[in-house]
Amino acid sequence: MNTVMLEKYAELVIKTGINIQQNQILVISSPLECAPFARLLAENAYKAGAREVVMNWKDELSSKIKFLQAPDEIFDEFPDWQKEFYLSYARKGAGFISIAASDPELLKEVNPERVVRVQKASNTALKEYRERMMSNKNAWSVVSIPTEAWAQKVFPDATPEEAMEKLWTAIFEAVRVDTPDPVAAWKAHSQQLKQSLDYLNTHKCKLLHFKNSLGTDLEVELPAGHLWLGGPEHTAEGIEFVANMPTEEVFTLPQKSGVNGVVVSSKPLNYNGTLIDGFSLTFKEGRIVDCKADQGYEVLKKLVETDEGSHYLGEVALVPYNSPISNSGILFYNTLFDENASCHLAIGKAYPICLENGADMSGEELAQAGVNDSMVHVDFMLGTDDLEIMGETITGERIQIFKNGNFAIA
Ligand code: ZN
Ligand code: ZN
């Protein structure tokens, strides 16, 4: 892979993604295989004025060994020092970059119960940290680069080197690093997202009705005061950052008890190293009352049963079928990319920032406003080329939001 492109990518992540500020601490969570890129990020961060770059190395093969061989009781424990690690840096105003590059098949021989228990223990311990991120108290950014295992899953017929090369190319395209000036390309892209946002935020809908030939037939109520967001976000201090690179979505939150009908997945979901595929969820008054899956049913069921809030939705996001990542035709087996190729929903916690004044509301106030809370937030994809979305505005007007998988709004 081309070092000029790599340098451009690192600069983009530091300037546009996390938008590092003078004297700010930066925490980089990176798989060991991605160390050269993490170091490049660190160099760019110091160049841009970072006070300290803290490396948080992850090794998924060590995690796998632990999942397969450690005594059972360990999977409900989360180390205090790690909790302290995230929280102490968060309280100091650090920015957090995560490199998401896991092997989609990593944990396929692992008992799914262990995976869910570890996730639960981690989400419980990191509740305050997660709430800070989901309310944009700190800047954060999730980005990706290829790893061999991941590339091989995406391009199974290619040689390992070809697969890596192809995944690099696909990622560079998705994050617009293949353009002459990626920072400018992101500004233009944000402007485009803003057009859909402006429409949705002026024609406020109280209900969205999703329908397609896969079998999705789902009504989703939106709470009064919901906000559609997309593109760059802002911290409480007004610092602009991009939480996901790439990002093609505009999103808001559903009314917790206002979801009814059936949704059928349109892409497999990689949940912590296990694939869930060909699944559907049935909702009654917001609650998931039934779920089915061709693959990964046990994991899906355990995910839904994580806590009370994981029985409800926390996000509604719109992505046109005709958009760059979707048009690439590549199934990434990585939610960062697949969710940005498809309309999606999330099981679990809603982003308080999607409600007027939500970032400043207490847990009780949020619950009262119909904002779901959970230890999990897991996106899954439902968009297809024949997806229709009808909206009903607060004034009772019916408007077509999506037709044949794309925005129908003027
Ligand atoms: Zn989303
Ligand atoms: Zn999400």
mmCIF file of N, CA and C in Angstrom, residues 19-114:
data_model
loop_
_atom_site.group_PDB
_atom_site.id
_atom_site.type_symbol
_atom_site.label_atom_id
_atom_site.label_comp_id
_atom_site.label_asym_id
_atom_site.label_seq_id
_atom_site.Cartn_x
_atom_site.Cartn_y
_atom_site.Cartn_z
ATOM 1 N N ASN A 19 -9.926 15.855 15.295
ATOM 2 C CA ASN A 19 -9.686 17.308 15.355
ATOM 3 C C ASN A 19 -8.949 17.684 16.647
ATOM 4 N N ILE A 20 -7.754 17.135 16.783
ATOM 5 C CA ILE A 20 -6.975 17.299 18.020
ATOM 6 C C ILE A 20 -6.707 18.786 18.308
ATOM 7 N N GLN A 21 -6.804 19.147 19.562
ATOM 8 C CA GLN A 21 -6.607 20.540 19.985
ATOM 9 C C GLN A 21 -5.245 20.694 20.661
ATOM 10 N N GLN A 22 -4.748 21.922 20.719
ATOM 11 C CA GLN A 22 -3.486 22.198 21.405
ATOM 12 C C GLN A 22 -3.547 21.642 22.822
ATOM 13 N N ASN A 23 -2.498 20.914 23.231
ATOM 14 C CA ASN A 23 -2.381 20.410 24.606
ATOM 15 C C ASN A 23 -3.380 19.335 24.994
ATOM 16 N N GLN A 24 -4.102 18.810 24.030
ATOM 17 C CA GLN A 24 -5.084 17.769 24.345
ATOM 18 C C GLN A 24 -4.404 16.397 24.389
ATOM 19 N N ILE A 25 -4.892 15.543 25.280
ATOM 20 C CA ILE A 25 -4.402 14.161 25.330
ATOM 21 C C ILE A 25 -5.176 13.351 24.290
ATOM 22 N N LEU A 26 -4.480 12.425 23.639
ATOM 23 C CA LEU A 26 -5.143 11.545 22.678
ATOM 24 C C LEU A 26 -4.908 10.102 23.093
ATOM 25 N N VAL A 27 -6.005 9.334 23.232
ATOM 26 C CA VAL A 27 -5.896 7.900 23.512
ATOM 27 C C VAL A 27 -6.210 7.152 22.223
ATOM 28 N N ILE A 28 -5.288 6.282 21.798
ATOM 29 C CA ILE A 28 -5.512 5.487 20.580
ATOM 30 C C ILE A 28 -5.642 4.016 20.971
ATOM 31 N N SER A 29 -6.830 3.443 20.746
ATOM 32 C CA SER A 29 -7.020 2.006 20.958
ATOM 33 C C SER A 29 -6.783 1.325 19.623
ATOM 34 N N SER A 30 -5.774 0.447 19.588
ATOM 35 C CA SER A 30 -5.379 -0.133 18.302
ATOM 36 C C SER A 30 -5.028 -1.605 18.438
ATOM 37 N N PRO A 31 -5.480 -2.420 17.464
ATOM 38 C CA PRO A 31 -4.994 -3.794 17.426
ATOM 39 C C PRO A 31 -3.476 -3.785 17.196
ATOM 40 N N LEU A 32 -2.771 -4.784 17.725
ATOM 41 C CA LEU A 32 -1.318 -4.858 17.536
ATOM 42 C C LEU A 32 -0.933 -4.810 16.058
ATOM 43 N N GLU A 33 -1.716 -5.498 15.209
ATOM 44 C CA GLU A 33 -1.380 -5.543 13.772
ATOM 45 C C GLU A 33 -1.414 -4.154 13.145
ATOM 46 N N CYS A 34 -2.128 -3.235 13.764
ATOM 47 C CA CYS A 34 -2.273 -1.901 13.166
ATOM 48 C C CYS A 34 -1.282 -0.903 13.761
ATOM 49 N N ALA A 35 -0.272 -1.406 14.472
ATOM 50 C CA ALA A 35 0.667 -0.525 15.173
ATOM 51 C C ALA A 35 1.339 0.517 14.266
ATOM 52 N N PRO A 36 1.814 0.139 13.052
ATOM 53 C CA PRO A 36 2.454 1.170 12.218
ATOM 54 C C PRO A 36 1.520 2.355 11.939
ATOM 55 N N PHE A 37 0.257 2.069 11.703
ATOM 56 C CA PHE A 37 -0.686 3.160 11.438
ATOM 57 C C PHE A 37 -0.963 3.965 12.714
ATOM 58 N N ALA A 38 -1.068 3.267 13.846
ATOM 59 C CA ALA A 38 -1.297 3.965 15.120
ATOM 60 C C ALA A 38 -0.137 4.925 15.402
ATOM 61 N N ARG A 39 1.083 4.483 15.084
ATOM 62 C CA ARG A 39 2.257 5.348 15.298
ATOM 63 C C ARG A 39 2.218 6.572 14.375
ATOM 64 N N LEU A 40 1.758 6.333 13.156
ATOM 65 C CA LEU A 40 1.620 7.445 12.208
ATOM 66 C C LEU A 40 0.598 8.461 12.734
ATOM 67 N N LEU A 41 -0.475 7.947 13.326
ATOM 68 C CA LEU A 41 -1.471 8.838 13.933
ATOM 69 C C LEU A 41 -0.828 9.642 15.055
ATOM 70 N N ALA A 42 -0.011 8.955 15.875
ATOM 71 C CA ALA A 42 0.644 9.630 17.002
ATOM 72 C C ALA A 42 1.536 10.760 16.500
ATOM 73 N N GLU A 43 2.319 10.491 15.460
ATOM 74 C CA GLU A 43 3.200 11.534 14.908
ATOM 75 C C GLU A 43 2.400 12.744 14.449
ATOM 76 N N ASN A 44 1.316 12.465 13.737
ATOM 77 C CA ASN A 44 0.482 13.565 13.252
ATOM 78 C C ASN A 44 -0.181 14.323 14.396
ATOM 79 N N ALA A 45 -0.541 13.586 15.447
ATOM 80 C CA ALA A 45 -1.192 14.230 16.589
ATOM 81 C C ALA A 45 -0.220 15.185 17.288
ATOM 82 N N TYR A 46 1.033 14.735 17.495
ATOM 83 C CA TYR A 46 2.023 15.622 18.134
ATOM 84 C C TYR A 46 2.287 16.841 17.255
ATOM 85 N N LYS A 47 2.372 16.594 15.934
ATOM 86 C CA LYS A 47 2.594 17.697 14.999
ATOM 87 C C LYS A 47 1.481 18.739 15.130
ATOM 88 N N ALA A 48 0.266 18.247 15.419
ATOM 89 C CA ALA A 48 -0.886 19.154 15.503
ATOM 90 C C ALA A 48 -1.056 19.722 16.912
ATOM 91 N N GLY A 49 -0.128 19.405 17.827
ATOM 92 C CA GLY A 49 -0.179 20.064 19.137
ATOM 93 C C GLY A 49 -0.625 19.207 20.306
ATOM 94 N N ALA A 50 -0.767 17.888 20.099
ATOM 95 C CA ALA A 50 -1.208 17.022 21.204
ATOM 96 C C ALA A 50 -0.222 17.094 22.367
ATOM 97 N N ARG A 51 -0.751 16.971 23.587
ATOM 98 C CA ARG A 51 0.088 16.998 24.785
ATOM 99 C C ARG A 51 0.732 15.629 24.986
ATOM 100 N N GLU A 52 -0.097 14.595 24.871
ATOM 101 C CA GLU A 52 0.429 13.239 25.002
ATOM 102 C C GLU A 52 -0.445 12.284 24.202
ATOM 103 N N VAL A 53 0.181 11.320 23.537
ATOM 104 C CA VAL A 53 -0.587 10.282 22.846
ATOM 105 C C VAL A 53 -0.402 8.986 23.631
ATOM 106 N N VAL A 54 -1.512 8.429 24.095
ATOM 107 C CA VAL A 54 -1.474 7.223 24.922
ATOM 108 C C VAL A 54 -1.930 6.044 24.082
ATOM 109 N N MET A 55 -1.080 5.023 23.982
ATOM 110 C CA MET A 55 -1.431 3.851 23.179
ATOM 111 C C MET A 55 -2.114 2.803 24.044
ATOM 112 N N ASN A 56 -3.255 2.322 23.558
ATOM 113 C CA ASN A 56 -4.023 1.294 24.259
ATOM 114 C C ASN A 56 -4.070 0.080 23.323
ATOM 115 N N TRP A 57 -3.015 -0.773 23.412
ATOM 116 C CA TRP A 57 -2.892 -1.894 22.468
ATOM 117 C C TRP A 57 -3.888 -2.996 22.780
ATOM 118 N N LYS A 58 -4.438 -3.569 21.703
ATOM 119 C CA LYS A 58 -5.382 -4.682 21.835
ATOM 120 C C LYS A 58 -4.826 -5.866 21.044
ATOM 121 N N ASP A 59 -5.000 -7.050 21.579
ATOM 122 C CA ASP A 59 -4.586 -8.236 20.831
ATOM 123 C C ASP A 59 -5.717 -9.242 20.831
ATOM 124 N N GLU A 60 -6.408 -9.343 19.698
ATOM 125 C CA GLU A 60 -7.608 -10.181 19.680
ATOM 126 C C GLU A 60 -7.271 -11.669 19.777
ATOM 127 N N LEU A 61 -6.061 -12.065 19.362
ATOM 128 C CA LEU A 61 -5.723 -13.492 19.493
ATOM 129 C C LEU A 61 -5.530 -13.861 20.968
ATOM 130 N N SER A 62 -4.967 -12.941 21.753
ATOM 131 C CA SER A 62 -4.872 -13.193 23.196
ATOM 132 C C SER A 62 -6.269 -13.255 23.820
ATOM 133 N N SER A 63 -7.152 -12.368 23.350
ATOM 134 C CA SER A 63 -8.535 -12.404 23.855
ATOM 135 C C SER A 63 -9.161 -13.757 23.560
ATOM 136 N N LYS A 64 -8.883 -14.257 22.343
ATOM 137 C CA LYS A 64 -9.472 -15.538 21.949
ATOM 138 C C LYS A 64 -8.967 -16.669 22.859
ATOM 139 N N ILE A 65 -7.657 -16.661 23.135
ATOM 140 C CA ILE A 65 -7.097 -17.684 24.034
ATOM 141 C C ILE A 65 -7.797 -17.635 25.388
ATOM 142 N N LYS A 66 -8.002 -16.418 25.863
ATOM 143 C CA LYS A 66 -8.684 -16.270 27.157
ATOM 144 C C LYS A 66 -10.124 -16.804 27.070
ATOM 145 N N PHE A 67 -10.824 -16.435 25.990
ATOM 146 C CA PHE A 67 -12.205 -16.899 25.826
ATOM 147 C C PHE A 67 -12.292 -18.417 25.830
ATOM 148 N N LEU A 68 -11.275 -19.073 25.217
ATOM 149 C CA LEU A 68 -11.337 -20.530 25.082
ATOM 150 C C LEU A 68 -10.840 -21.249 26.328
ATOM 151 N N GLN A 69 -9.897 -20.621 27.072
ATOM 152 C CA GLN A 69 -9.212 -21.400 28.100
ATOM 153 C C GLN A 69 -9.342 -20.909 29.535
ATOM 154 N N ALA A 70 -9.769 -19.688 29.747
ATOM 155 C CA ALA A 70 -9.828 -19.176 31.124
ATOM 156 C C ALA A 70 -10.981 -19.812 31.889
ATOM 157 N N PRO A 71 -10.872 -19.882 33.225
ATOM 158 C CA PRO A 71 -11.978 -20.423 34.014
ATOM 159 C C PRO A 71 -13.235 -19.563 33.855
ATOM 160 N N ASP A 72 -14.367 -20.235 33.930
ATOM 161 C CA ASP A 72 -15.636 -19.606 33.580
ATOM 162 C C ASP A 72 -15.951 -18.332 34.368
ATOM 163 N N GLU A 73 -15.557 -18.292 35.655
ATOM 164 C CA GLU A 73 -16.006 -17.166 36.482
ATOM 165 C C GLU A 73 -15.374 -15.821 36.085
ATOM 166 N N ILE A 74 -14.281 -15.871 35.322
ATOM 167 C CA ILE A 74 -13.553 -14.650 34.987
ATOM 168 C C ILE A 74 -14.354 -13.736 34.045
ATOM 169 N N PHE A 75 -15.322 -14.305 33.320
ATOM 170 C CA PHE A 75 -15.977 -13.547 32.258
ATOM 171 C C PHE A 75 -16.984 -12.502 32.737
ATOM 172 N N ASP A 76 -17.214 -12.457 34.059
ATOM 173 C CA ASP A 76 -18.078 -11.393 34.586
ATOM 174 C C ASP A 76 -17.252 -10.281 35.217
ATOM 175 N N GLU A 77 -15.917 -10.413 35.141
ATOM 176 C CA GLU A 77 -15.063 -9.428 35.806
ATOM 177 C C GLU A 77 -14.483 -8.439 34.802
ATOM 178 N N PHE A 78 -14.345 -7.203 35.249
ATOM 179 C CA PHE A 78 -13.687 -6.190 34.421
ATOM 180 C C PHE A 78 -12.642 -5.505 35.289
ATOM 181 N N PRO A 79 -11.394 -5.407 34.827
ATOM 182 C CA PRO A 79 -10.343 -4.873 35.705
ATOM 183 C C PRO A 79 -10.566 -3.403 36.087
ATOM 184 N N ASP A 80 -10.389 -3.117 37.388
ATOM 185 C CA ASP A 80 -10.566 -1.743 37.883
ATOM 186 C C ASP A 80 -9.620 -0.769 37.188
ATOM 187 N N TRP A 81 -8.374 -1.244 36.940
ATOM 188 C CA TRP A 81 -7.402 -0.312 36.362
ATOM 189 C C TRP A 81 -7.808 0.129 34.971
ATOM 190 N N GLN A 82 -8.522 -0.755 34.239
ATOM 191 C CA GLN A 82 -8.942 -0.364 32.894
ATOM 192 C C GLN A 82 -10.062 0.669 32.946
ATOM 193 N N LYS A 83 -10.955 0.479 33.917
ATOM 194 C CA LYS A 83 -12.033 1.445 34.114
ATOM 195 C C LYS A 83 -11.416 2.819 34.417
ATOM 196 N N GLU A 84 -10.430 2.804 35.320
ATOM 197 C CA GLU A 84 -9.740 4.027 35.716
ATOM 198 C C GLU A 84 -9.011 4.648 34.514
ATOM 199 N N PHE A 85 -8.433 3.779 33.701
ATOM 200 C CA PHE A 85 -7.709 4.240 32.512
ATOM 201 C C PHE A 85 -8.615 5.112 31.631
ATOM 202 N N TYR A 86 -9.770 4.553 31.243
ATOM 203 C CA TYR A 86 -10.655 5.292 30.334
ATOM 204 C C TYR A 86 -11.218 6.542 30.996
ATOM 205 N N LEU A 87 -11.701 6.362 32.229
ATOM 206 C CA LEU A 87 -12.379 7.480 32.890
ATOM 207 C C LEU A 87 -11.436 8.632 33.192
ATOM 208 N N SER A 88 -10.229 8.304 33.667
ATOM 209 C CA SER A 88 -9.328 9.390 34.061
ATOM 210 C C SER A 88 -8.936 10.224 32.848
ATOM 211 N N TYR A 89 -8.671 9.567 31.725
ATOM 212 C CA TYR A 89 -8.341 10.348 30.526
ATOM 213 C C TYR A 89 -9.569 11.110 30.015
ATOM 214 N N ALA A 90 -10.736 10.478 30.108
ATOM 215 C CA ALA A 90 -11.959 11.155 29.647
ATOM 216 C C ALA A 90 -12.187 12.426 30.460
ATOM 217 N N ARG A 91 -11.997 12.321 31.786
ATOM 218 C CA ARG A 91 -12.216 13.499 32.642
ATOM 219 C C ARG A 91 -11.197 14.601 32.363
ATOM 220 N N LYS A 92 -10.037 14.219 31.827
ATOM 221 C CA LYS A 92 -9.038 15.232 31.466
ATOM 222 C C LYS A 92 -9.291 15.799 30.070
ATOM 223 N N GLY A 93 -10.425 15.408 29.461
ATOM 224 C CA GLY A 93 -10.774 15.984 28.159
ATOM 225 C C GLY A 93 -10.070 15.346 26.983
ATOM 226 N N ALA A 94 -9.561 14.128 27.170
ATOM 227 C CA ALA A 94 -8.855 13.450 26.071
ATOM 228 C C ALA A 94 -9.791 13.182 24.900
ATOM 229 N N GLY A 95 -9.199 13.063 23.703
ATOM 230 C CA GLY A 95 -9.911 12.544 22.546
ATOM 231 C C GLY A 95 -9.610 11.049 22.450
ATOM 232 N N PHE A 96 -10.544 10.275 21.906
ATOM 233 C CA PHE A 96 -10.384 8.821 21.845
ATOM 234 C C PHE A 96 -10.536 8.330 20.403
ATOM 235 N N ILE A 97 -9.453 7.772 19.851
ATOM 236 C CA ILE A 97 -9.521 7.154 18.523
ATOM 237 C C ILE A 97 -9.507 5.639 18.710
ATOM 238 N N SER A 98 -10.428 4.938 18.046
ATOM 239 C CA SER A 98 -10.389 3.464 18.043
ATOM 240 C C SER A 98 -10.192 2.986 16.621
ATOM 241 N N ILE A 99 -9.282 2.047 16.452
ATOM 242 C CA ILE A 99 -9.112 1.411 15.143
ATOM 243 C C ILE A 99 -9.883 0.096 15.177
ATOM 244 N N ALA A 100 -10.955 0.040 14.380
ATOM 245 C CA ALA A 100 -11.834 -1.142 14.362
ATOM 246 C C ALA A 100 -11.416 -2.028 13.200
ATOM 247 N N ALA A 101 -10.837 -3.193 13.493
ATOM 248 C CA ALA A 101 -10.318 -4.041 12.417
ATOM 249 C C ALA A 101 -10.358 -5.504 12.829
ATOM 250 N N SER A 102 -11.455 -5.903 13.473
ATOM 251 C CA SER A 102 -11.448 -7.261 14.033
ATOM 252 C C SER A 102 -11.721 -8.325 12.970
ATOM 253 N N ASP A 103 -11.240 -9.505 13.225
ATOM 254 C CA ASP A 103 -11.498 -10.679 12.388
ATOM 255 C C ASP A 103 -12.957 -11.080 12.614
ATOM 256 N N PRO A 104 -13.799 -10.997 11.578
ATOM 257 C CA PRO A 104 -15.223 -11.287 11.773
ATOM 258 C C PRO A 104 -15.488 -12.712 12.273
ATOM 259 N N GLU A 105 -14.532 -13.610 12.059
ATOM 260 C CA GLU A 105 -14.750 -15.018 12.441
ATOM 261 C C GLU A 105 -13.978 -15.382 13.705
ATOM 262 N N LEU A 106 -13.361 -14.396 14.354
ATOM 263 C CA LEU A 106 -12.442 -14.663 15.456
ATOM 264 C C LEU A 106 -13.012 -15.622 16.510
ATOM 265 N N LEU A 107 -14.252 -15.340 16.922
ATOM 266 C CA LEU A 107 -14.762 -16.056 18.099
ATOM 267 C C LEU A 107 -15.768 -17.144 17.744
ATOM 268 N N LYS A 108 -15.667 -17.661 16.509
ATOM 269 C CA LYS A 108 -16.736 -18.587 16.116
ATOM 270 C C LYS A 108 -16.734 -19.893 16.914
ATOM 271 N N GLU A 109 -15.570 -20.283 17.488
ATOM 272 C CA GLU A 109 -15.599 -21.518 18.295
ATOM 273 C C GLU A 109 -15.864 -21.223 19.775
ATOM 274 N N VAL A 110 -16.035 -19.942 20.103
ATOM 275 C CA VAL A 110 -16.208 -19.575 21.511
ATOM 276 C C VAL A 110 -17.679 -19.646 21.901
ATOM 277 N N ASN A 111 -17.918 -20.109 23.105
ATOM 278 C CA ASN A 111 -19.276 -20.131 23.632
ATOM 279 C C ASN A 111 -19.823 -18.693 23.654
ATOM 280 N N PRO A 112 -20.921 -18.445 22.886
ATOM 281 C CA PRO A 112 -21.425 -17.063 22.773
ATOM 282 C C PRO A 112 -21.798 -16.454 24.127
ATOM 283 N N GLU A 113 -22.138 -17.306 25.079
ATOM 284 C CA GLU A 113 -22.514 -16.788 26.398
ATOM 285 C C GLU A 113 -21.339 -16.010 27.010
ATOM 286 N N ARG A 114 -20.136 -16.515 26.812
ATOM 287 C CA ARG A 114 -18.956 -15.840 27.357
ATOM 288 C C ARG A 114 -18.772 -14.468 26.718
#
